[in-house]
Coordinates of C-alpha atoms and ligand atoms in Angstrom, one line a residue:
X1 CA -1.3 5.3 -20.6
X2 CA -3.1 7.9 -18.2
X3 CA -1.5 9.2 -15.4
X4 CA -2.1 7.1 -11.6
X5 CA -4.7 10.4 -10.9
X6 CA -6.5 9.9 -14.3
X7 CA -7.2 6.2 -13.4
X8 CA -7.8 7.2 -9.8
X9 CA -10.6 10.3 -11.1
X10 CA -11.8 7.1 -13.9
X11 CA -12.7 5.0 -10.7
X12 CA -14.4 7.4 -8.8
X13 CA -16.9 8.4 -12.2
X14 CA -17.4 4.2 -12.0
X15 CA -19.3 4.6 -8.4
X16 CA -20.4 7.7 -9.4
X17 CA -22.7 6.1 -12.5
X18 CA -23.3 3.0 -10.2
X19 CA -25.0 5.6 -6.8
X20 CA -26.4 8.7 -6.8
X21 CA -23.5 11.0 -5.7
X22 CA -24.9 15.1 -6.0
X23 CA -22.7 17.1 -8.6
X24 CA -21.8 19.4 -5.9
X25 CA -20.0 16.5 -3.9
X26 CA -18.5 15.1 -6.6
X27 CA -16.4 18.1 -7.4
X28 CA -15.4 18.4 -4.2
X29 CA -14.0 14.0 -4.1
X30 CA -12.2 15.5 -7.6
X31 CA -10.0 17.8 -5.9
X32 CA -7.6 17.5 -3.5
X33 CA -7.8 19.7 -0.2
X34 CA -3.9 20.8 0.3
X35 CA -1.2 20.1 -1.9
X36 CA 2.2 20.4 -0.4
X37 CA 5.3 20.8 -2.2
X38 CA 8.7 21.3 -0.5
X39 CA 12.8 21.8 -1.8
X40 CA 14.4 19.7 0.6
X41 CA 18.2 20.5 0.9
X42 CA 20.8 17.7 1.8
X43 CA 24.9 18.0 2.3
X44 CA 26.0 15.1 0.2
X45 CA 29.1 13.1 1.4
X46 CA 31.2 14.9 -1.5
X47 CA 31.0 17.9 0.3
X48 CA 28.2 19.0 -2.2
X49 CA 24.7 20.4 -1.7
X50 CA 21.6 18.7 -3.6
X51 CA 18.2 20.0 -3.6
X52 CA 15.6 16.9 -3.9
X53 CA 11.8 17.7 -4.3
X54 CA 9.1 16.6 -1.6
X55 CA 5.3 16.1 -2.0
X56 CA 2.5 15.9 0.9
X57 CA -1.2 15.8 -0.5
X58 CA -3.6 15.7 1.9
X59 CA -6.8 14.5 0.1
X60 CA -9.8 14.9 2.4
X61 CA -10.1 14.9 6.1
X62 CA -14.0 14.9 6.8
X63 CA -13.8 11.1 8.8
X64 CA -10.6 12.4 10.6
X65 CA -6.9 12.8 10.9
X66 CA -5.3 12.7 7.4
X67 CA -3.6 9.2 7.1
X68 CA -1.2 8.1 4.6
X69 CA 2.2 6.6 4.1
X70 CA 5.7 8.5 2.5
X71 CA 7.3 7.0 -0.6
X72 CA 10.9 7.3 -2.0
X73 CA 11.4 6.4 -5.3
X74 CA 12.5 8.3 -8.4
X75 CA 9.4 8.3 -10.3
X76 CA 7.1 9.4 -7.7
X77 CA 5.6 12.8 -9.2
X78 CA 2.8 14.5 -8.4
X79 CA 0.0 13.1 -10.0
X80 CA 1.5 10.0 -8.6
X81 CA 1.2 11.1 -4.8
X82 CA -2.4 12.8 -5.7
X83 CA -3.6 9.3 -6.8
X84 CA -2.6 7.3 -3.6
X85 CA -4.0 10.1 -0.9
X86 CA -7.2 9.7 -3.0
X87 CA -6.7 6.2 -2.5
X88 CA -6.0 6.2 1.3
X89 CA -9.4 8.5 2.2
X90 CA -11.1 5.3 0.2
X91 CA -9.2 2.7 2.0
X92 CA -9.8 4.2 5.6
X93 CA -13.6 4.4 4.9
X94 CA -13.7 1.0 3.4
X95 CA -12.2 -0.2 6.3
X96 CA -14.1 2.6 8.8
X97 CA -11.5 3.6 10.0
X98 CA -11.2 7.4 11.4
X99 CA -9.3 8.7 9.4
X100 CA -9.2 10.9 6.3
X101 CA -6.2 10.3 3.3
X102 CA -2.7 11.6 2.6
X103 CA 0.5 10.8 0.7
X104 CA 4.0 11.9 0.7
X105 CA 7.0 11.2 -1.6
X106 CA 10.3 12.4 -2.3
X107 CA 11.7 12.1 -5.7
X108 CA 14.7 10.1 -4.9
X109 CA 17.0 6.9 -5.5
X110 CA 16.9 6.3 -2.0
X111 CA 19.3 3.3 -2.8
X112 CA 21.9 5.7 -4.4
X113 CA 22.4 7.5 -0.7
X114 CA 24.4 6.8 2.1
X115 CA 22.8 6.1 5.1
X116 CA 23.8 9.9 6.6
X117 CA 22.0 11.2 3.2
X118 CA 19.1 8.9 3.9
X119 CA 19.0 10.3 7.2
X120 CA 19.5 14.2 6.4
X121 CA 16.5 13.7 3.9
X122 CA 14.0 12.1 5.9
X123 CA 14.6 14.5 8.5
X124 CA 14.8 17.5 6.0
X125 CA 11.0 16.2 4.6
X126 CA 9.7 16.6 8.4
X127 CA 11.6 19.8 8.9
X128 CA 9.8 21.5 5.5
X129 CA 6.7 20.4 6.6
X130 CA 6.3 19.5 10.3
X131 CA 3.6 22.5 10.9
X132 CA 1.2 20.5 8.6
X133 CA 1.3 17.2 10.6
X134 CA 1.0 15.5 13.6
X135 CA -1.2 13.3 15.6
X136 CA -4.2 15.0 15.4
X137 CA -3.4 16.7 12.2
X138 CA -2.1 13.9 9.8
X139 CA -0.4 10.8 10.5
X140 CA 2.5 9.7 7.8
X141 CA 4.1 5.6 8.1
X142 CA 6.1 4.0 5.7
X143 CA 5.5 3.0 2.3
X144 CA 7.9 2.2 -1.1
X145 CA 11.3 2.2 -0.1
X146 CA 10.9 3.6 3.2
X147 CA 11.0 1.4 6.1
X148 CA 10.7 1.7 10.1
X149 CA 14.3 3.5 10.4
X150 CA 13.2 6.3 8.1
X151 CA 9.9 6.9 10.3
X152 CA 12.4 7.0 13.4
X153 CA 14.2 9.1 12.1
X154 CA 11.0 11.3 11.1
X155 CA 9.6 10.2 14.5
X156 CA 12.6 12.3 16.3
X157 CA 12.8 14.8 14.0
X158 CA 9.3 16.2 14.9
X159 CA 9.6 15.4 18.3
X160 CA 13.1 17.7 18.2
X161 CA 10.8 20.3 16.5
X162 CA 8.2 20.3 19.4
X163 CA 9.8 20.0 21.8
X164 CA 8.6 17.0 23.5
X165 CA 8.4 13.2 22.5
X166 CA 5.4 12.2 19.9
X167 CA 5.3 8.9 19.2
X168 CA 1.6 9.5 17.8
X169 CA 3.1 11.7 14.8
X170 CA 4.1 8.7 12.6
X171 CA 3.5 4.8 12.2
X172 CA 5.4 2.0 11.5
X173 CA 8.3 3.0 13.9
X174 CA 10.4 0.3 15.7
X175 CA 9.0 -1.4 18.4
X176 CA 11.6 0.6 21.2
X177 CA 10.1 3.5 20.5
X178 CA 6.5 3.0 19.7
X179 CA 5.8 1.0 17.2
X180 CA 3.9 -2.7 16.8
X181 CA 5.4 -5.7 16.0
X182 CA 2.3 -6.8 14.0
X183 CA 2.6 -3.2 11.9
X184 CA 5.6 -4.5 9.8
X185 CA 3.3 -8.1 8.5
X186 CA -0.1 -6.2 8.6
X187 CA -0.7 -5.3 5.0
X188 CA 0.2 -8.9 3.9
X189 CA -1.6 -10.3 6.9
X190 CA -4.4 -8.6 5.7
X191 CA -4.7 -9.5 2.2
X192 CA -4.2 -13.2 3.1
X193 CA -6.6 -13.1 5.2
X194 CA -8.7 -12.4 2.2
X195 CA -7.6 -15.0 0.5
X196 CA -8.2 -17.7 2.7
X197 CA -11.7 -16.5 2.3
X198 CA -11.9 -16.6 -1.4
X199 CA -10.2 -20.0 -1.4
X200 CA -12.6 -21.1 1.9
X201 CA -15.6 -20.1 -0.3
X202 CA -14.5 -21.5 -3.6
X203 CA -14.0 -25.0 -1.8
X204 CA -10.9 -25.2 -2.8
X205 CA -7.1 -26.0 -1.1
X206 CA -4.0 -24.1 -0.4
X207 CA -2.1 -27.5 -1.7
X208 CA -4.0 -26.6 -5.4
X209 CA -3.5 -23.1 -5.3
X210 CA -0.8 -21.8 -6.9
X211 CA 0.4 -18.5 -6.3
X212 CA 2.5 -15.7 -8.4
X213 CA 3.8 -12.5 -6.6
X214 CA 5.0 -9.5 -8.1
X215 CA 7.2 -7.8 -6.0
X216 CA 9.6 -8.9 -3.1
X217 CA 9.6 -6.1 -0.9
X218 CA 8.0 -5.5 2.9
X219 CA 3.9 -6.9 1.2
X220 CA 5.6 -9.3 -1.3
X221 CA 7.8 -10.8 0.7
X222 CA 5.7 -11.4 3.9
X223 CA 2.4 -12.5 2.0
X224 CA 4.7 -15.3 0.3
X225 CA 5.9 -16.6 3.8
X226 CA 2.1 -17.1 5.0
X227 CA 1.0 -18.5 1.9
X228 CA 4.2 -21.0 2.4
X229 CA 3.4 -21.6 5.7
X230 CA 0.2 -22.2 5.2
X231 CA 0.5 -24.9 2.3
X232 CA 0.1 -22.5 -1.0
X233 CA 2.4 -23.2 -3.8
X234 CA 4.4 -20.4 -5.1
X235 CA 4.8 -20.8 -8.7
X236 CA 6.7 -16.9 -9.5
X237 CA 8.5 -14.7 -7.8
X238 CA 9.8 -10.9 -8.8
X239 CA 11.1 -7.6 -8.0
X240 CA 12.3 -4.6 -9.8
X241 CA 15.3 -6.9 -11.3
X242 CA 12.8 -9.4 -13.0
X243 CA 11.1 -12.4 -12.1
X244 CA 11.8 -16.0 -11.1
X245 CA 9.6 -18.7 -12.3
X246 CA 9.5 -22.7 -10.3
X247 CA 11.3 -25.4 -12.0
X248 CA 9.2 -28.8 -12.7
X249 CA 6.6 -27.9 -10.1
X250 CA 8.7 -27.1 -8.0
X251 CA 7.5 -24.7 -4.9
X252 CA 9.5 -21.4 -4.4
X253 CA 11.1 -21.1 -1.2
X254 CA 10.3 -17.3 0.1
X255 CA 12.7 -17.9 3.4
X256 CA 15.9 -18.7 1.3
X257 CA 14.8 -16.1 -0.9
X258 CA 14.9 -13.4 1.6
X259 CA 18.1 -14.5 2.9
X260 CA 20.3 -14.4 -0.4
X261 CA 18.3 -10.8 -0.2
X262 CA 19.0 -9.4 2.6
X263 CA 22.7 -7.9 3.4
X264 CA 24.1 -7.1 7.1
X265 CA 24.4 -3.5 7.8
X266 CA 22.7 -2.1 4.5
X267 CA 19.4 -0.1 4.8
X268 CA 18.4 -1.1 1.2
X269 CA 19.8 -4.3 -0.5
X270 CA 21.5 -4.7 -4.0
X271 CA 20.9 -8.7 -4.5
X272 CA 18.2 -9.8 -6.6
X273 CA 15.4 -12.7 -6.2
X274 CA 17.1 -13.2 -9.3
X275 CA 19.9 -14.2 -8.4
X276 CA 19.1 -17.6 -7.2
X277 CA 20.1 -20.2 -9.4
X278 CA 17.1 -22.6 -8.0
X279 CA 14.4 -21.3 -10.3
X280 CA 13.9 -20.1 -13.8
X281 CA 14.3 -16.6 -15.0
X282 CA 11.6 -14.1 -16.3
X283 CA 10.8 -11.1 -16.6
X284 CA 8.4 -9.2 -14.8
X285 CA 6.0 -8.9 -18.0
X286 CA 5.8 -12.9 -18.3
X287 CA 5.1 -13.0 -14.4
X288 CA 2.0 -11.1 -15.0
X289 CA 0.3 -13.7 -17.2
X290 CA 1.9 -16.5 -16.0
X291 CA 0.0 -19.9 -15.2
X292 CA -1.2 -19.7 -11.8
X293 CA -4.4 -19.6 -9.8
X294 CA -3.9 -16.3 -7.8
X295 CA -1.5 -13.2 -8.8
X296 CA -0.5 -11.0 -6.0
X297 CA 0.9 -7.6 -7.2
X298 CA 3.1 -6.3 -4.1
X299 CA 5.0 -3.6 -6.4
X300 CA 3.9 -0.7 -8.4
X301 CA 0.9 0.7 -10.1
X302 CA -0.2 0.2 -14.2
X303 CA 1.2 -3.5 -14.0
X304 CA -2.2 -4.7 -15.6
X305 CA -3.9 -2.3 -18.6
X306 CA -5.6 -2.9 -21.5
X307 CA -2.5 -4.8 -23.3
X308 CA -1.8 -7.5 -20.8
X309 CA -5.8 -7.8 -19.0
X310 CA -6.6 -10.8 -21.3
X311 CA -3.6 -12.5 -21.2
X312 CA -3.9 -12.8 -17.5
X313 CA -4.8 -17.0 -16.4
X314 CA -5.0 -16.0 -12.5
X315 CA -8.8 -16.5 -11.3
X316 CA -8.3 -14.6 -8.3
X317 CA -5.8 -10.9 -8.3
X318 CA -5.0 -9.8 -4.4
X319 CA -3.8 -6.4 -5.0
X320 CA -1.2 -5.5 -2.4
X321 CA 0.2 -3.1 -4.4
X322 CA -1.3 0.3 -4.7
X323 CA -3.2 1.2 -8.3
X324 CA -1.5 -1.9 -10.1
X325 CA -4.5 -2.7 -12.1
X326 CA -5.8 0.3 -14.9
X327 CA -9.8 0.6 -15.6
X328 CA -9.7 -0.6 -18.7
X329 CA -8.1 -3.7 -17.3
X330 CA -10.7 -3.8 -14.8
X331 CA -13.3 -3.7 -17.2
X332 CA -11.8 -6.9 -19.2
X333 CA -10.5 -9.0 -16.1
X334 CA -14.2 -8.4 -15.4
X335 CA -15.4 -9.6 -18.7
X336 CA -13.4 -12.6 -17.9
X337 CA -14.9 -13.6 -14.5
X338 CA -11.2 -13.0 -12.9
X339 CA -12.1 -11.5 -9.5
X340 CA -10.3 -8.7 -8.6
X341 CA -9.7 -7.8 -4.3
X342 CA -8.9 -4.1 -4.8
X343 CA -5.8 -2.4 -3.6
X344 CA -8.2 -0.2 -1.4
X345 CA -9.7 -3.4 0.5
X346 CA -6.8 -6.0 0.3
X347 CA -3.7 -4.0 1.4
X348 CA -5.9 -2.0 4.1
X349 CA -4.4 -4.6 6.9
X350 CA -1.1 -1.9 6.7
X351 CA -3.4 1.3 7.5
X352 CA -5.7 -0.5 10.4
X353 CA -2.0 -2.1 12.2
X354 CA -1.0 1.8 12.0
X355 CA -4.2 3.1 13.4
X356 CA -4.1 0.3 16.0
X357 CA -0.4 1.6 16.6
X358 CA -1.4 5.1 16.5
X359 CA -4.1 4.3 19.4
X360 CA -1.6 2.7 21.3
X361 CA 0.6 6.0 21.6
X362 CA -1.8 8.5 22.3
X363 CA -3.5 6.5 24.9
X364 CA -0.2 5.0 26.2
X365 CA -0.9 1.6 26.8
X366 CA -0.2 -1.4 24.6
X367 CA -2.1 -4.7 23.2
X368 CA -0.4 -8.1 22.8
X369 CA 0.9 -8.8 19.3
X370 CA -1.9 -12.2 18.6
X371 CA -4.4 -9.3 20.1
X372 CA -3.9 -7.3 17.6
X373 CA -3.6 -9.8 14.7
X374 CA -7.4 -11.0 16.0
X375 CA -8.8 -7.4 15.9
X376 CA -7.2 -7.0 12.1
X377 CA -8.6 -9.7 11.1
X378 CA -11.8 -9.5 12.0
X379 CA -11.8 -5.7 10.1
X380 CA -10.8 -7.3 7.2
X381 CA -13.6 -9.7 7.6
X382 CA -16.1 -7.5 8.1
X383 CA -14.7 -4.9 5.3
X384 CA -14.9 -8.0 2.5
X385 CA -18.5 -9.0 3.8
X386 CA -19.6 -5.4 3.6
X387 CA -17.9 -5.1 0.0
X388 CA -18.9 -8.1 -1.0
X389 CA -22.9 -7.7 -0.2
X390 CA -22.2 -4.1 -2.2
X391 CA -21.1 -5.6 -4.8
X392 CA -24.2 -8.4 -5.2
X393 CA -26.5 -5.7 -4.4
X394 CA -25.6 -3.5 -7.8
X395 CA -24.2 -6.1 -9.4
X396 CA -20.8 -4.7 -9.7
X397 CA -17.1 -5.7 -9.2
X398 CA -15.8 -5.5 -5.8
X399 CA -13.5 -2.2 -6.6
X400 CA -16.9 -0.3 -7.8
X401 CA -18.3 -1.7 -4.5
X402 CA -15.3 -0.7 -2.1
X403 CA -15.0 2.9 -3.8
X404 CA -19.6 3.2 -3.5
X405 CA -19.6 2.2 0.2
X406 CA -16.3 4.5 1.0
X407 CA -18.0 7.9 -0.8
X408 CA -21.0 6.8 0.8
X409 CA -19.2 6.9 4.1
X410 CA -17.0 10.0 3.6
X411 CA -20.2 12.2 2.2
X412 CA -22.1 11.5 5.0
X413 CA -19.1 12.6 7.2
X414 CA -18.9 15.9 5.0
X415 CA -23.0 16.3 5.8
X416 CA -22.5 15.5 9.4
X417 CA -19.8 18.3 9.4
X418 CA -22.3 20.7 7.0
X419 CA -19.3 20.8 4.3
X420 CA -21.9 19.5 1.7
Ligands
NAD1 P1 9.0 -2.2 -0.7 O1 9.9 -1.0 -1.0 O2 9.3 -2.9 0.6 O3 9.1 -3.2 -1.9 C1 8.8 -2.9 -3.2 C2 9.1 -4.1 -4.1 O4 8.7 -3.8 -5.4 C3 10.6 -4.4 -4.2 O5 10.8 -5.8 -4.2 C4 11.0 -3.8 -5.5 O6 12.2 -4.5 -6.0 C5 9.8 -4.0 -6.3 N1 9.7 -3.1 -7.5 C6 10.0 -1.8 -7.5 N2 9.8 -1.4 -8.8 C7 9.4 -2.4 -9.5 C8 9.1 -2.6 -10.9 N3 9.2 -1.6 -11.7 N4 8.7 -3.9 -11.3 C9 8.7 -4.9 -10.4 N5 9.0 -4.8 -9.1 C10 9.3 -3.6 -8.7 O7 7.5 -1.6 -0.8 P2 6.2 -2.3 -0.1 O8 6.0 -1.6 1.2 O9 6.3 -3.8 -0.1 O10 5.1 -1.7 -1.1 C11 4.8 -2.4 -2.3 C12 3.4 -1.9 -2.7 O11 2.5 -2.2 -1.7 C13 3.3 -0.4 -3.0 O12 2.4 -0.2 -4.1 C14 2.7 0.1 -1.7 O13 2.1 1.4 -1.9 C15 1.8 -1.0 -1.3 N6 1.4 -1.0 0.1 C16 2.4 -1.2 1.0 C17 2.0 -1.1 2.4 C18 3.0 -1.5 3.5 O14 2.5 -1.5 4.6 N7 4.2 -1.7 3.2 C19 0.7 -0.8 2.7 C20 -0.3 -0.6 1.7 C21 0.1 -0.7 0.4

């Protein structure tokens, strides 16, 4: 399987056949601007000192401030981190947002530290790279297991580094100092959003839609409370223990889920969707191609490739997740008349709450929480309708669409600034 960049360097050549794109600018979209890699030192609680390695990539910056979240996870690599600031400079255009794209990522079991660690490491990320950020310069917020504590923690750690309080430096802090209540819902707000459309449009009802969700984490978990709330019927749940399938029809509770999940006190949590006795087990490969009507991927990327695309029976894939479909899956989910919402479009409601949070700070004044949910939606909205005529117009699939209109955007921001 190619690497997250290969696939992310595949989809750009896919708009690049579809719209004229000069050779010149092309090569540029190929290569990231800055790469940043950083040894970030942490005193262990045995008294021991471990080095863990850190990435920032900041991909392109012609629409604005580079934008993009931090991930902890023991696979993230390179190429990895490459891939999703690629992903965020095509996400910001698609939404219009003004912003460029970064990522960030520590190789780490974050779950394997203490909560000291955890804190020495996040601050030691900010402290081997804090003259390359900042409000104006690039924005980081939270992403795989890192939550709003960690960007506190990064929050203050700049701040101690400048010398003054800046809550504009990250996203998707807590609400006392900065952040937005809606920022911690957005990206699954977002995507639902887009689903109410599809299913709006299709004439259908939530009460016939049945739903299956990889991944339980801070997307999973809150896009399977508003499709519950709402009327959906969840049919599979997973995370990175396995999956859960319903019983006789039976609907799958996300609130008593999330409560056998979640432990007092702990920053990361040890019990599995798995371990409710409600439902039947699976694993997270038979989730994938499950019988349902709509499959959500809220986890990783390469879930769907070539050796699982046909086997998929969703009709509709809302990908929260970042890069979880390959393009040679694309191609045959396309084949299949399975419609796809791309990661760049559907989990963009996490990267607008941030830039509505981000506003907030450096203007010092604040919206109410149902004011922002309006102004999100309406982005998404807009951003589907915009993809969606791009789409009809070249008769193409809505990720060749997002990824033409975003390289149209960003190009013309690199000719308004004479780079091209
Ligand atoms: P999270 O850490 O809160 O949750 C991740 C979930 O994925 C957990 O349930 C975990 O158990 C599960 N998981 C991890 N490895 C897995 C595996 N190998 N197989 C199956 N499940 C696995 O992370 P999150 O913030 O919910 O992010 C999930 C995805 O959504 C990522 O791709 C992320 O880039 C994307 N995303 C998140 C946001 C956001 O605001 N949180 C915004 C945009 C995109």
């Amino acid at each position: 399987m190619k690497n997250p960049f290969e696939n992310a360097m595949q989809q750009l050549q896919n708009a690049a056949d579809v719209v004229e794109i000069g050779e010149g600018v092309l090569e540029l979209l190929q290569k990231p601007q800055r790469i940043h890699e950083i040894a970030i030192p942490v005193k262990m609680d045995n008294g021991k000192l471990k080095t863990f390695r850190g990435y920032r990539v900041q991909y392109n910056n012609a629409r604005g401030p580079y934008k993009g979240g931090i991930r902890f996870h023991p696979a993230v690599d390179i190429d990895e981190v490459k891939a999703l600031s690629f992903w965020m400079a095509i996400k910001c255009a698609v939404v219009g947002l003004p912003y460029g794209g970064a990522k960030g990522g520590v190789e780490v079991n974050p779950k394997e530290l203490s909560k000291r660690e955890l804190q020495e490491l996040s601050r030691g990320y900010v402290r081997g790279l804090y003259l390359e950020i900042g409000p104006n310069i690039d924005i980081p917020a939270p992403d795989v297991y890192t939550n709003e504590q960690v960007m506190g923690w990064m929050m203050d750690q700049y701040s101690l580094l400048k010398g003054y309080t800046s809550p504009g430096s990250f996203t998707g802090k807590p609400v006392e100092i900065g952040g937005i209540t809606a920022r911690a819902t957005a990206t699954a707000r977002g995507g639902f959003t887009l689903l109410e459309r599809i299913i709006e449009q299709s004439n259908k009802k939530p009460q016939e839609t049945r739903i299956a969700i990889q991944g339980f984490g801070n997307a999973g978990y809150v896009f399977a409370q508003l499709a519950y709330d709402a009327g959906y019927k969840i049919v599979g749940v997973s995370d990175s223990r396995g999956a859960i399938v319903s019983k006789n029809g039976k609907c799958i509770n996300p609130y008593k889920l999330l409560e056998l999940k979640q432990e007092k006190g702990k920053i990361y949590c040890d019990k599995s969707v798995c371990d409710s006795k409600e439902y039947k087990e699976a694993t997270n490969e038979e989730l994938l191609v499950m019988d349902c009507n709509v499959l959500v991927p809220a986890a990783i990327e390469n879930q769907i490739t070539e050796k699982n695309a046909s086997d998929v029976k969703a009709e509709t894939i809302i990908e929260l997740a970042n890069g979880p479909t390959t393009p040679e899956a694309d191609e045959i989910l396309y084949k299949n008349n399975v419609i796809v919402v791309p990661d760049v479009l559907a989990n963009a409601g996490g990267v607008t709450a941030s830039y509505f949070e981000w506003s907030q700070n450096i203007q010092n004044t604040s919206w109410s929480e149902s004011e922002t949910n309006r102004k999100l939606a309406e982005i998404m909205i807009e951003s589907y309708e915009n993809v969606y005529d791009t789409a009809k117009k070249y008769d193409i699939d809505y990720r060749k669409a997002s990824f033409v209109l975003a390289i149209e955007r960003i190009t013309q921001a690199m000719e308004g600034r004479g780079w091209v």
